[in-house]
């Protein structure tokens, strides 16, 4: 089946010019195919450096010991951010090797190894992207049909209820297979471990449930080897990393690179000691370090090349590894029946828990258990990479999802949103569990209904809401229903505004339903309240105007002093 048949005809269009650094005017299609990465300051591409610096400061702090836990969130980290082909941020903090054992005993200072820009990380499940790309290459070549049963290519897979599972279902994790099997523990050698995957029965009816499963990608790795006649590492090297010049990316890195490799976990079961330079994932290790679900090692710079290749529509520096239709299929949601688990053919999509303020319907990425994350945002031509060794020396020190979200949101907040009216807009510069209010002065209507008009740029999760309220005493406020129009706006009158992914200004209107007694004053308030996590980019409000039957009571563009912000910031063009 041709890739073009998998995607809407309009999805893979040509470049639509957009203003540099602007986040509020997304363009369809991809960056220019010849866009090459170069270093430059954020200001060169219209970015505000302050949110990037703030995010990096948090990453640095998380590599220091937290008195509450007695250890850092992660031993070390390397991050890289880019926009419009410019790498606007690189940093490294902490240590690539810090501990001697699983208890967190620190090595002497002279034996610790600091992070460096070219530190090589075990990418863990980000390896799944490399396997997926090789599968997409085979689909492009007509050697694999994405809708065909996997058993067509791997007959031994078509047993125990797996006869109808398709390649697409493996790529999108709706095959019904369980998350993993302890291959390293329960089977004695590589052939028996592969056979265990081929023999396993689904836990649910294929196509009815989303379950993220390593077995899906292990199977696809075997499929690649069967179709190409080469090992998976050879296919990845010859079809992806060598053409793209990703010199530090591959499986089973050589001993000559050990001094640049970040350590992972001290493992007692199996008894491997401090794992460094060998894949952390036990199943991938038991399969010789090469598997469809894990095993790839890489650097921030190499991963940046891959990210820009995706933004370029499948090519980089004159080397094309995928066609634009194939890339679009990888960035198109095929899991509409599973709203919280949007997934392209290989990439996860629209996952705010680690994509932060960059999240959107076409935002693609993946994470790795060892502490790695990649976020690619075609709408803003940007990407964020955070590589940590969070399992060093133990996987038990906790989640780093807040760090993943923080670095992505730092880049998102650096991208400008042009005020809709004039030179200034009001912005909710708050974080989790906060409230910001923007009040008008008391206004005295002179007759007729009182109406409010304003523009809103909303990028929030559904539980973080902007509410318009009114009060006749300045103390007790009552919500006022609003009606919004524009791409992604809710239908009809709604009590609050929330949502993400549209990245456009909405035109919003409201009217006070009850008649006000003569001489009564009224105050309007915009209240934005966030919950415990995932604030996105927040809300911008602009072009505020309050009217009654006789004319304008307040024009926020002409009389900004009549608006009183608490927790809101002023953003300019």
XYZ file of C-alpha atoms in Angstrom, residues 3-194:
192
model
C 2.245 5.788 1.899
C 0.274 8.577 0.244
C -2.893 6.561 0.767
C -2.388 6.738 4.535
C -2.578 10.526 4.859
C -4.948 13.346 3.941
C -4.160 14.803 0.539
C -3.570 18.241 2.062
C -1.231 17.146 4.847
C 2.046 17.142 2.986
C 1.951 20.569 1.383
C 4.693 22.954 0.397
C 6.355 25.442 2.719
C 4.125 28.301 3.739
C 6.291 31.249 4.765
C 5.831 32.273 8.367
C 7.370 35.051 10.443
C 10.619 34.129 12.171
C 10.151 33.096 15.765
C 6.372 33.357 15.686
C 4.410 30.586 17.365
C 0.952 31.886 16.501
C 1.100 31.335 12.734
C 1.776 27.650 12.065
C 2.562 26.553 8.536
C 1.714 23.222 7.002
C 4.270 20.934 5.422
C 7.952 20.941 6.349
C 10.968 23.185 6.586
C 13.022 23.639 3.442
C 14.629 20.315 2.570
C 18.086 21.931 2.591
C 17.779 23.468 6.077
C 21.054 22.758 7.881
C 21.622 23.219 11.580
C 23.862 26.035 12.731
C 24.506 27.613 16.117
C 23.200 31.035 16.988
C 21.766 33.050 19.878
C 18.023 32.860 20.527
C 17.587 36.478 19.506
C 18.823 35.661 15.997
C 15.584 33.782 15.295
C 13.264 35.989 17.304
C 13.280 34.017 20.551
C 13.228 35.362 24.091
C 16.276 33.860 25.848
C 14.874 34.314 29.359
C 12.554 31.239 29.423
C 15.353 29.092 28.020
C 17.764 30.297 30.698
C 15.160 29.684 33.394
C 14.507 26.139 32.200
C 18.220 25.384 31.998
C 18.670 26.707 35.533
C 16.140 24.167 36.762
C 17.890 21.348 34.890
C 21.177 22.352 36.532
C 19.573 22.431 39.982
C 18.157 18.949 39.501
C 21.703 17.568 39.148
C 22.503 18.725 42.689
C 21.555 16.867 45.847
C 18.041 17.526 47.111
C 18.148 17.633 50.942
C 14.675 16.066 51.062
C 15.766 12.907 49.228
C 19.512 12.874 49.777
C 20.233 12.575 46.051
C 19.804 14.566 42.827
C 16.907 14.000 40.440
C 19.513 12.767 37.959
C 23.295 12.628 38.007
C 23.759 14.660 34.848
C 22.100 16.038 31.744
C 22.771 17.407 28.276
C 20.143 19.525 26.567
C 19.814 21.065 23.120
C 17.123 23.350 21.705
C 16.665 24.513 18.126
C 14.294 26.692 16.118
C 14.166 27.403 12.387
C 17.403 25.499 11.825
C 19.334 27.365 14.530
C 20.613 25.598 17.633
C 19.814 28.275 20.197
C 20.828 26.399 23.327
C 23.305 23.737 24.395
C 24.191 22.895 27.954
C 25.581 20.149 30.108
C 25.376 19.732 33.858
C 26.449 17.148 36.396
C 28.267 13.881 35.858
C 28.179 11.123 33.272
C 29.677 8.815 35.916
C 29.169 9.690 39.561
C 28.386 6.627 41.675
C 30.074 3.371 42.630
C 27.086 1.261 43.613
C 23.299 1.072 43.775
C 23.266 2.757 47.188
C 24.478 6.016 45.712
C 28.007 5.903 47.106
C 29.828 8.677 45.276
C 33.105 7.912 43.569
C 36.113 10.027 44.546
C 36.027 13.319 42.677
C 38.958 12.284 40.513
C 37.113 9.193 39.300
C 33.880 10.954 38.422
C 33.303 11.893 34.791
C 31.603 15.197 33.995
C 28.974 15.569 31.311
C 30.216 17.090 28.075
C 28.418 18.256 24.910
C 29.276 15.022 23.106
C 28.462 12.603 25.917
C 26.942 9.426 24.478
C 23.712 8.215 26.059
C 21.827 4.953 26.037
C 18.683 6.193 24.280
C 16.520 3.295 25.525
C 13.059 3.378 23.885
C 13.956 6.238 21.560
C 15.548 3.325 19.686
C 12.005 2.484 18.594
C 12.099 5.489 16.258
C 15.070 4.069 14.386
C 13.307 0.746 13.939
C 10.151 2.533 12.803
C 12.062 4.570 10.227
C 13.599 1.425 8.737
C 10.105 -0.080 8.505
C 8.815 3.063 6.797
C 11.666 2.816 4.308
C 10.569 -0.712 3.450
C 6.980 0.487 3.051
C 8.153 3.227 0.672
C 10.050 0.654 -1.341
C 6.922 -1.465 -1.684
C 8.506 -4.333 0.232
C 6.072 -4.049 3.139
C 2.369 -3.156 3.179
C 1.541 -1.291 6.366
C -1.980 -2.764 6.440
C -0.868 -6.336 5.746
C -0.719 -8.961 8.494
C 2.716 -9.261 10.039
C 2.435 -12.995 9.408
C 2.759 -12.297 5.696
C 6.424 -11.476 6.349
C 6.976 -13.480 9.540
C 4.851 -16.634 9.264
C 5.988 -17.814 12.694
C 4.344 -14.721 14.219
C 0.891 -15.695 12.960
C -0.007 -18.063 15.788
C -2.034 -17.956 19.001
C -4.433 -15.231 17.856
C -1.905 -12.991 16.086
C -2.770 -14.041 12.541
C -4.512 -10.734 11.683
C -2.232 -8.288 13.546
C -0.968 -5.742 11.032
C 2.288 -3.844 10.674
C 0.376 -0.645 11.403
C -0.965 -2.064 14.665
C 2.574 -2.818 15.812
C 3.733 0.706 14.887
C 0.858 2.299 16.802
C 0.792 -0.068 19.810
C -2.734 -1.387 19.310
C -1.716 -4.963 18.580
C -3.065 -6.317 21.864
C 0.363 -7.641 22.906
C 1.441 -7.281 26.509
C 4.081 -4.660 27.409
C 7.054 -7.025 27.747
C 8.313 -10.480 28.597
C 11.344 -11.140 30.841
C 13.250 -12.666 27.945
C 16.621 -12.333 29.653
C 15.428 -14.299 32.668
C 13.082 -16.981 31.373
C 14.665 -18.076 28.071
C 18.245 -19.320 27.692
C 19.454 -17.875 24.390
C 18.695 -15.483 21.546
C 16.774 -17.957 19.330
C 14.514 -19.026 22.189
C 13.914 -15.396 23.205
C 12.884 -14.403 19.684
